[in-house]
């Protein structure tokens, strides 16, 4: 598997400042975090193709997609080279806590002919607040392999949901393929899929107690 890891800077947030002095990340609350998909829009996530699952320990949640693939080739449509999805999540957390995204793992598969390239771009932000920095990864053919990229945020740079507020978490992802100088009779594609043909994007959650 091709594994690309980027630390810290790729997802340094512009949503808010560093946490107040003397505050510390705490263990996940005993009560469950619940998440529901409010909306999913874009060519990469047709209706009903995006599912969210929260880990039993409240430390992560996974967004799975089943129809997220970008491709170029003789049988591809004119717009198939780029697929995008924006999801709004309603995240309900126990009273007295707030959360932030500390790490995001994206994985999938790519089949790129020599001369073709592909990219994966992602960012997330809380409703009504500024966007985070964008993380973007490039892949080049020839490639016929699974891939995984990881973005980690330093503790002091995590963006926290303001205590007591209720805001949707918006997640925006994009896949794109460029034919380049590859043979026009061939097909190149990139998808984010696991062995069960679903795209799995895992967001790992850090917790704080309010107020801070």
PDB file of C-alpha atoms in Angstrom:
ATOM      1  CA  UNK A   1       0.000   0.000   0.000  1.00  0.00           C
ATOM      2  CA  UNK A   2       1.204   3.502  -0.810  1.00  0.00           C
ATOM      3  CA  UNK A   3       1.202   5.456   2.434  1.00  0.00           C
ATOM      4  CA  UNK A   4       1.551   9.254   2.525  1.00  0.00           C
ATOM      5  CA  UNK A   5       1.648  10.970   5.921  1.00  0.00           C
ATOM      6  CA  UNK A   6       1.606  14.725   6.555  1.00  0.00           C
ATOM      7  CA  UNK A   7       1.848  16.192  10.025  1.00  0.00           C
ATOM      8  CA  UNK A   8       0.492  19.306  11.636  1.00  0.00           C
ATOM      9  CA  UNK A   9       0.677  22.056   9.086  1.00  0.00           C
ATOM     10  CA  UNK A  10      -1.643  20.559   6.479  1.00  0.00           C
ATOM     11  CA  UNK A  11      -4.682  21.007   8.702  1.00  0.00           C
ATOM     12  CA  UNK A  12      -3.700  23.935  10.891  1.00  0.00           C
ATOM     13  CA  UNK A  13      -7.003  25.597  11.534  1.00  0.00           C
ATOM     14  CA  UNK A  14      -8.087  29.171  11.015  1.00  0.00           C
ATOM     15  CA  UNK A  15     -11.327  28.538  12.891  1.00  0.00           C
ATOM     16  CA  UNK A  16     -10.098  29.767  16.248  1.00  0.00           C
ATOM     17  CA  UNK A  17      -7.069  30.351  18.389  1.00  0.00           C
ATOM     18  CA  UNK A  18      -5.129  28.049  20.646  1.00  0.00           C
ATOM     19  CA  UNK A  19      -6.929  26.721  23.709  1.00  0.00           C
ATOM     20  CA  UNK A  20      -6.775  28.776  26.868  1.00  0.00           C
ATOM     21  CA  UNK A  21      -3.705  28.249  29.082  1.00  0.00           C
ATOM     22  CA  UNK A  22      -4.052  25.473  31.615  1.00  0.00           C
ATOM     23  CA  UNK A  23      -6.627  23.471  29.692  1.00  0.00           C
ATOM     24  CA  UNK A  24      -6.043  19.867  28.806  1.00  0.00           C
ATOM     25  CA  UNK A  25      -7.497  17.245  26.550  1.00  0.00           C
ATOM     26  CA  UNK A  26      -9.585  14.818  28.584  1.00  0.00           C
ATOM     27  CA  UNK A  27     -10.777  11.255  28.156  1.00  0.00           C
ATOM     28  CA  UNK A  28     -13.910  10.802  26.029  1.00  0.00           C
ATOM     29  CA  UNK A  29     -17.152  11.182  28.022  1.00  0.00           C
ATOM     30  CA  UNK A  30     -19.032   8.086  29.107  1.00  0.00           C
ATOM     31  CA  UNK A  31     -22.198   9.207  27.354  1.00  0.00           C
ATOM     32  CA  UNK A  32     -22.370   8.531  23.641  1.00  0.00           C
ATOM     33  CA  UNK A  33     -21.644  10.977  20.859  1.00  0.00           C
ATOM     34  CA  UNK A  34     -24.279  10.675  18.135  1.00  0.00           C
ATOM     35  CA  UNK A  35     -23.908  11.828  14.542  1.00  0.00           C
ATOM     36  CA  UNK A  36     -26.433  12.088  11.730  1.00  0.00           C
ATOM     37  CA  UNK A  37     -26.069  13.207   8.109  1.00  0.00           C
ATOM     38  CA  UNK A  38     -28.062  16.413   7.613  1.00  0.00           C
ATOM     39  CA  UNK A  39     -27.205  16.755   3.938  1.00  0.00           C
ATOM     40  CA  UNK A  40     -24.845  15.249   1.374  1.00  0.00           C
ATOM     41  CA  UNK A  41     -24.387  17.119  -1.872  1.00  0.00           C
ATOM     42  CA  UNK A  42     -22.146  16.519  -4.845  1.00  0.00           C
ATOM     43  CA  UNK A  43     -21.374  14.097  -7.632  1.00  0.00           C
ATOM     44  CA  UNK A  44     -19.275  11.953  -5.289  1.00  0.00           C
ATOM     45  CA  UNK A  45     -22.090  11.206  -2.844  1.00  0.00           C
ATOM     46  CA  UNK A  46     -25.458  10.587  -4.522  1.00  0.00           C
ATOM     47  CA  UNK A  47     -28.426  10.337  -2.191  1.00  0.00           C
ATOM     48  CA  UNK A  48     -28.127   7.471   0.268  1.00  0.00           C
ATOM     49  CA  UNK A  49     -24.467   6.713  -0.522  1.00  0.00           C
ATOM     50  CA  UNK A  50     -22.917   8.373   2.569  1.00  0.00           C
ATOM     51  CA  UNK A  51     -23.068   6.701   5.990  1.00  0.00           C
ATOM     52  CA  UNK A  52     -21.584   7.775   9.339  1.00  0.00           C
ATOM     53  CA  UNK A  53     -20.595   5.427  12.171  1.00  0.00           C
ATOM     54  CA  UNK A  54     -19.262   6.432  15.591  1.00  0.00           C
ATOM     55  CA  UNK A  55     -16.656   4.239  17.300  1.00  0.00           C
ATOM     56  CA  UNK A  56     -17.808   2.611  20.568  1.00  0.00           C
ATOM     57  CA  UNK A  57     -15.177   4.521  22.565  1.00  0.00           C
ATOM     58  CA  UNK A  58     -16.231   7.965  21.222  1.00  0.00           C
ATOM     59  CA  UNK A  59     -12.692   8.551  19.968  1.00  0.00           C
ATOM     60  CA  UNK A  60     -13.447   8.562  16.237  1.00  0.00           C
ATOM     61  CA  UNK A  61     -16.119   8.484  13.595  1.00  0.00           C
ATOM     62  CA  UNK A  62     -16.066   7.116  10.072  1.00  0.00           C
ATOM     63  CA  UNK A  63     -17.751   8.554   6.992  1.00  0.00           C
ATOM     64  CA  UNK A  64     -18.260   5.825   4.370  1.00  0.00           C
ATOM     65  CA  UNK A  65     -19.151   6.449   0.741  1.00  0.00           C
ATOM     66  CA  UNK A  66     -20.095   3.867  -1.865  1.00  0.00           C
ATOM     67  CA  UNK A  67     -20.049   5.835  -5.147  1.00  0.00           C
ATOM     68  CA  UNK A  68     -17.061   8.153  -4.928  1.00  0.00           C
ATOM     69  CA  UNK A  69     -14.826   7.649  -7.975  1.00  0.00           C
ATOM     70  CA  UNK A  70     -13.236  10.023 -10.490  1.00  0.00           C
ATOM     71  CA  UNK A  71     -12.050   8.715 -13.854  1.00  0.00           C
ATOM     72  CA  UNK A  72     -10.982   9.538 -17.398  1.00  0.00           C
ATOM     73  CA  UNK A  73     -11.217   7.157 -20.324  1.00  0.00           C
ATOM     74  CA  UNK A  74     -13.043   6.269 -23.536  1.00  0.00           C
ATOM     75  CA  UNK A  75     -16.255   5.415 -21.687  1.00  0.00           C
ATOM     76  CA  UNK A  76     -16.089   8.239 -19.144  1.00  0.00           C
ATOM     77  CA  UNK A  77     -18.392  11.245 -19.169  1.00  0.00           C
ATOM     78  CA  UNK A  78     -17.087  14.755 -19.689  1.00  0.00           C
ATOM     79  CA  UNK A  79     -17.439  15.592 -15.984  1.00  0.00           C
ATOM     80  CA  UNK A  80     -16.289  12.265 -14.535  1.00  0.00           C
ATOM     81  CA  UNK A  81     -12.702  13.490 -14.120  1.00  0.00           C
ATOM     82  CA  UNK A  82     -13.752  15.391 -10.977  1.00  0.00           C
ATOM     83  CA  UNK A  83     -16.020  14.210  -8.155  1.00  0.00           C
ATOM     84  CA  UNK A  84     -16.835  16.232  -5.065  1.00  0.00           C
ATOM     85  CA  UNK A  85     -18.890  15.788  -1.922  1.00  0.00           C
ATOM     86  CA  UNK A  86     -19.879  18.156   0.862  1.00  0.00           C
ATOM     87  CA  UNK A  87     -21.498  16.634   3.926  1.00  0.00           C
ATOM     88  CA  UNK A  88     -23.137  18.445   6.845  1.00  0.00           C
ATOM     89  CA  UNK A  89     -23.095  16.416  10.057  1.00  0.00           C
ATOM     90  CA  UNK A  90     -25.200  17.047  13.148  1.00  0.00           C
ATOM     91  CA  UNK A  91     -22.891  16.028  15.993  1.00  0.00           C
ATOM     92  CA  UNK A  92     -24.569  15.714  19.391  1.00  0.00           C
ATOM     93  CA  UNK A  93     -22.170  15.551  22.335  1.00  0.00           C
ATOM     94  CA  UNK A  94     -22.702  15.210  26.103  1.00  0.00           C
ATOM     95  CA  UNK A  95     -23.347  18.395  28.081  1.00  0.00           C
ATOM     96  CA  UNK A  96     -20.248  19.980  29.559  1.00  0.00           C
ATOM     97  CA  UNK A  97     -17.904  18.872  26.781  1.00  0.00           C
ATOM     98  CA  UNK A  98     -16.617  20.170  23.485  1.00  0.00           C
ATOM     99  CA  UNK A  99     -14.651  18.450  20.726  1.00  0.00           C
ATOM    100  CA  UNK A 100     -12.252  19.054  17.872  1.00  0.00           C
ATOM    101  CA  UNK A 101     -10.815  17.000  15.020  1.00  0.00           C
ATOM    102  CA  UNK A 102      -7.286  15.898  15.880  1.00  0.00           C
ATOM    103  CA  UNK A 103      -6.583  13.601  12.941  1.00  0.00           C
ATOM    104  CA  UNK A 104      -8.139  12.561   9.653  1.00  0.00           C
ATOM    105  CA  UNK A 105      -7.318   9.386   7.707  1.00  0.00           C
ATOM    106  CA  UNK A 106      -8.324   9.078   4.054  1.00  0.00           C
ATOM    107  CA  UNK A 107      -7.811   5.888   2.082  1.00  0.00           C
ATOM    108  CA  UNK A 108      -8.720   4.457  -1.281  1.00  0.00           C
ATOM    109  CA  UNK A 109      -7.447   2.954  -4.497  1.00  0.00           C
ATOM    110  CA  UNK A 110      -5.959   4.368  -7.698  1.00  0.00           C
ATOM    111  CA  UNK A 111      -5.330   2.881 -11.141  1.00  0.00           C
ATOM    112  CA  UNK A 112      -3.392   5.474 -13.114  1.00  0.00           C
ATOM    113  CA  UNK A 113      -1.759   4.902 -16.473  1.00  0.00           C
ATOM    114  CA  UNK A 114       1.736   6.240 -17.102  1.00  0.00           C
ATOM    115  CA  UNK A 115       1.402   9.974 -17.735  1.00  0.00           C
ATOM    116  CA  UNK A 116      -1.838  10.363 -15.763  1.00  0.00           C
ATOM    117  CA  UNK A 117      -2.110  12.095 -12.396  1.00  0.00           C
ATOM    118  CA  UNK A 118      -4.727  12.342  -9.661  1.00  0.00           C
ATOM    119  CA  UNK A 119      -5.363  14.392  -6.545  1.00  0.00           C
ATOM    120  CA  UNK A 120      -7.306  14.134  -3.294  1.00  0.00           C
ATOM    121  CA  UNK A 121      -8.324  17.329  -1.526  1.00  0.00           C
ATOM    122  CA  UNK A 122     -10.152  17.669   1.795  1.00  0.00           C
ATOM    123  CA  UNK A 123     -11.095  20.178   4.457  1.00  0.00           C
ATOM    124  CA  UNK A 124     -13.629  20.514   7.241  1.00  0.00           C
ATOM    125  CA  UNK A 125     -15.090  23.404   9.219  1.00  0.00           C
ATOM    126  CA  UNK A 126     -17.835  24.195  11.708  1.00  0.00           C
ATOM    127  CA  UNK A 127     -20.986  25.885  10.395  1.00  0.00           C
ATOM    128  CA  UNK A 128     -20.712  29.665  10.402  1.00  0.00           C
ATOM    129  CA  UNK A 129     -16.959  29.658  10.979  1.00  0.00           C
ATOM    130  CA  UNK A 130     -14.011  30.084   8.626  1.00  0.00           C
ATOM    131  CA  UNK A 131     -12.654  27.133   6.678  1.00  0.00           C
ATOM    132  CA  UNK A 132      -9.644  25.164   7.779  1.00  0.00           C
ATOM    133  CA  UNK A 133      -6.498  24.989   5.722  1.00  0.00           C
ATOM    134  CA  UNK A 134      -6.836  22.647   2.786  1.00  0.00           C
ATOM    135  CA  UNK A 135      -4.907  19.377   2.615  1.00  0.00           C
ATOM    136  CA  UNK A 136      -4.086  18.150  -0.876  1.00  0.00           C
ATOM    137  CA  UNK A 137      -2.206  15.084  -2.106  1.00  0.00           C
ATOM    138  CA  UNK A 138      -0.964  14.218  -5.582  1.00  0.00           C
ATOM    139  CA  UNK A 139      -0.579  10.781  -7.170  1.00  0.00           C
ATOM    140  CA  UNK A 140       1.207   9.918 -10.430  1.00  0.00           C
ATOM    141  CA  UNK A 141       0.995   6.973 -12.815  1.00  0.00           C
ATOM    142  CA  UNK A 142       1.838   4.326 -13.399  1.00  0.00           C
ATOM    143  CA  UNK A 143       0.021   3.328 -10.225  1.00  0.00           C
ATOM    144  CA  UNK A 144      -2.182   0.361  -9.426  1.00  0.00           C
ATOM    145  CA  UNK A 145      -2.383   0.278  -5.652  1.00  0.00           C
ATOM    146  CA  UNK A 146      -4.312   1.244  -2.544  1.00  0.00           C
ATOM    147  CA  UNK A 147      -3.402   4.528  -0.859  1.00  0.00           C
ATOM    148  CA  UNK A 148      -3.787   6.203   2.521  1.00  0.00           C
ATOM    149  CA  UNK A 149      -3.057   9.754   3.627  1.00  0.00           C
ATOM    150  CA  UNK A 150      -3.117  11.084   7.180  1.00  0.00           C
ATOM    151  CA  UNK A 151      -3.443  14.646   8.440  1.00  0.00           C
ATOM    152  CA  UNK A 152      -2.615  15.298  12.087  1.00  0.00           C
ATOM    153  CA  UNK A 153      -3.174  18.523  14.004  1.00  0.00           C
ATOM    154  CA  UNK A 154      -0.964  19.550  16.910  1.00  0.00           C
ATOM    155  CA  UNK A 155      -2.879  19.890  20.172  1.00  0.00           C
ATOM    156  CA  UNK A 156      -2.392  23.653  20.336  1.00  0.00           C
ATOM    157  CA  UNK A 157      -3.762  24.042  16.803  1.00  0.00           C
ATOM    158  CA  UNK A 158      -6.954  21.975  17.150  1.00  0.00           C
ATOM    159  CA  UNK A 159     -10.116  23.926  16.371  1.00  0.00           C
ATOM    160  CA  UNK A 160     -12.722  23.437  19.090  1.00  0.00           C
ATOM    161  CA  UNK A 161     -16.453  23.759  18.763  1.00  0.00           C
ATOM    162  CA  UNK A 162     -17.348  26.764  20.955  1.00  0.00           C
ATOM    163  CA  UNK A 163     -18.709  25.578  24.292  1.00  0.00           C
ATOM    164  CA  UNK A 164     -22.481  25.519  24.433  1.00  0.00           C
ATOM    165  CA  UNK A 165     -22.968  26.102  20.719  1.00  0.00           C
ATOM    166  CA  UNK A 166     -24.715  23.879  18.202  1.00  0.00           C
ATOM    167  CA  UNK A 167     -23.118  23.954  14.770  1.00  0.00           C
ATOM    168  CA  UNK A 168     -23.008  21.434  11.968  1.00  0.00           C
ATOM    169  CA  UNK A 169     -19.628  19.982  11.074  1.00  0.00           C
ATOM    170  CA  UNK A 170     -19.085  20.381   7.327  1.00  0.00           C
ATOM    171  CA  UNK A 171     -16.742  18.003   5.501  1.00  0.00           C
ATOM    172  CA  UNK A 172     -15.739  18.656   1.898  1.00  0.00           C
ATOM    173  CA  UNK A 173     -13.729  16.185  -0.182  1.00  0.00           C
ATOM    174  CA  UNK A 174     -12.718  16.092  -3.842  1.00  0.00           C
ATOM    175  CA  UNK A 175     -11.131  13.557  -6.171  1.00  0.00           C
ATOM    176  CA  UNK A 176      -9.712  14.568  -9.540  1.00  0.00           C
ATOM    177  CA  UNK A 177      -7.943  12.753 -12.404  1.00  0.00           C
ATOM    178  CA  UNK A 178      -5.896  14.344 -15.189  1.00  0.00           C
ATOM    179  CA  UNK A 179      -5.205  12.279 -18.328  1.00  0.00           C
ATOM    180  CA  UNK A 180      -1.908  14.053 -18.987  1.00  0.00           C
ATOM    181  CA  UNK A 181       0.068  12.326 -21.745  1.00  0.00           C
ATOM    182  CA  UNK A 182      -1.376   8.866 -21.037  1.00  0.00           C
ATOM    183  CA  UNK A 183      -2.813   6.743 -23.853  1.00  0.00           C
ATOM    184  CA  UNK A 184      -6.313   8.029 -24.715  1.00  0.00           C
ATOM    185  CA  UNK A 185      -7.576   4.482 -25.226  1.00  0.00           C
ATOM    186  CA  UNK A 186      -6.952   3.616 -21.549  1.00  0.00           C
ATOM    187  CA  UNK A 187      -8.872   4.439 -18.374  1.00  0.00           C
ATOM    188  CA  UNK A 188      -7.398   5.974 -15.233  1.00  0.00           C
ATOM    189  CA  UNK A 189      -9.318   6.399 -11.992  1.00  0.00           C
ATOM    190  CA  UNK A 190      -9.028   7.164  -8.296  1.00  0.00           C
ATOM    191  CA  UNK A 191     -11.465   6.191  -5.589  1.00  0.00           C
ATOM    192  CA  UNK A 192     -11.517   6.079  -1.823  1.00  0.00           C
ATOM    193  CA  UNK A 193     -12.616   2.533  -1.160  1.00  0.00           C
ATOM    194  CA  UNK A 194     -11.821  -0.281   1.224  1.00  0.00           C
ATOM    195  CA  UNK A 195     -12.089  -3.995   0.582  1.00  0.00           C
ATOM    196  CA  UNK A 196     -15.874  -3.761   0.807  1.00  0.00           C
ATOM    197  CA  UNK A 197     -15.913  -1.097  -1.920  1.00  0.00           C
ATOM    198  CA  UNK A 198     -16.736   1.733   0.455  1.00  0.00           C
ATOM    199  CA  UNK A 199     -14.748   4.878   0.919  1.00  0.00           C
ATOM    200  CA  UNK A 200     -13.736   5.135   4.557  1.00  0.00           C
ATOM    201  CA  UNK A 201     -12.668   8.469   5.949  1.00  0.00           C
ATOM    202  CA  UNK A 202     -11.854   8.339   9.654  1.00  0.00           C
ATOM    203  CA  UNK A 203     -11.894  11.443  11.845  1.00  0.00           C
ATOM    204  CA  UNK A 204     -10.288  11.074  15.270  1.00  0.00           C
ATOM    205  CA  UNK A 205     -11.782  13.263  17.972  1.00  0.00           C
ATOM    206  CA  UNK A 206     -10.178  15.084  20.905  1.00  0.00           C
ATOM    207  CA  UNK A 207     -12.272  16.196  23.894  1.00  0.00           C
ATOM    208  CA  UNK A 208     -12.236  19.041  26.415  1.00  0.00           C
ATOM    209  CA  UNK A 209     -14.497  19.916  29.318  1.00  0.00           C
ATOM    210  CA  UNK A 210     -16.312  23.254  29.266  1.00  0.00           C
ATOM    211  CA  UNK A 211     -15.808  26.019  29.975  1.00  0.00           C
ATOM    212  CA  UNK A 212     -12.218  26.601  28.968  1.00  0.00           C
TER     213      UNK A 212
END
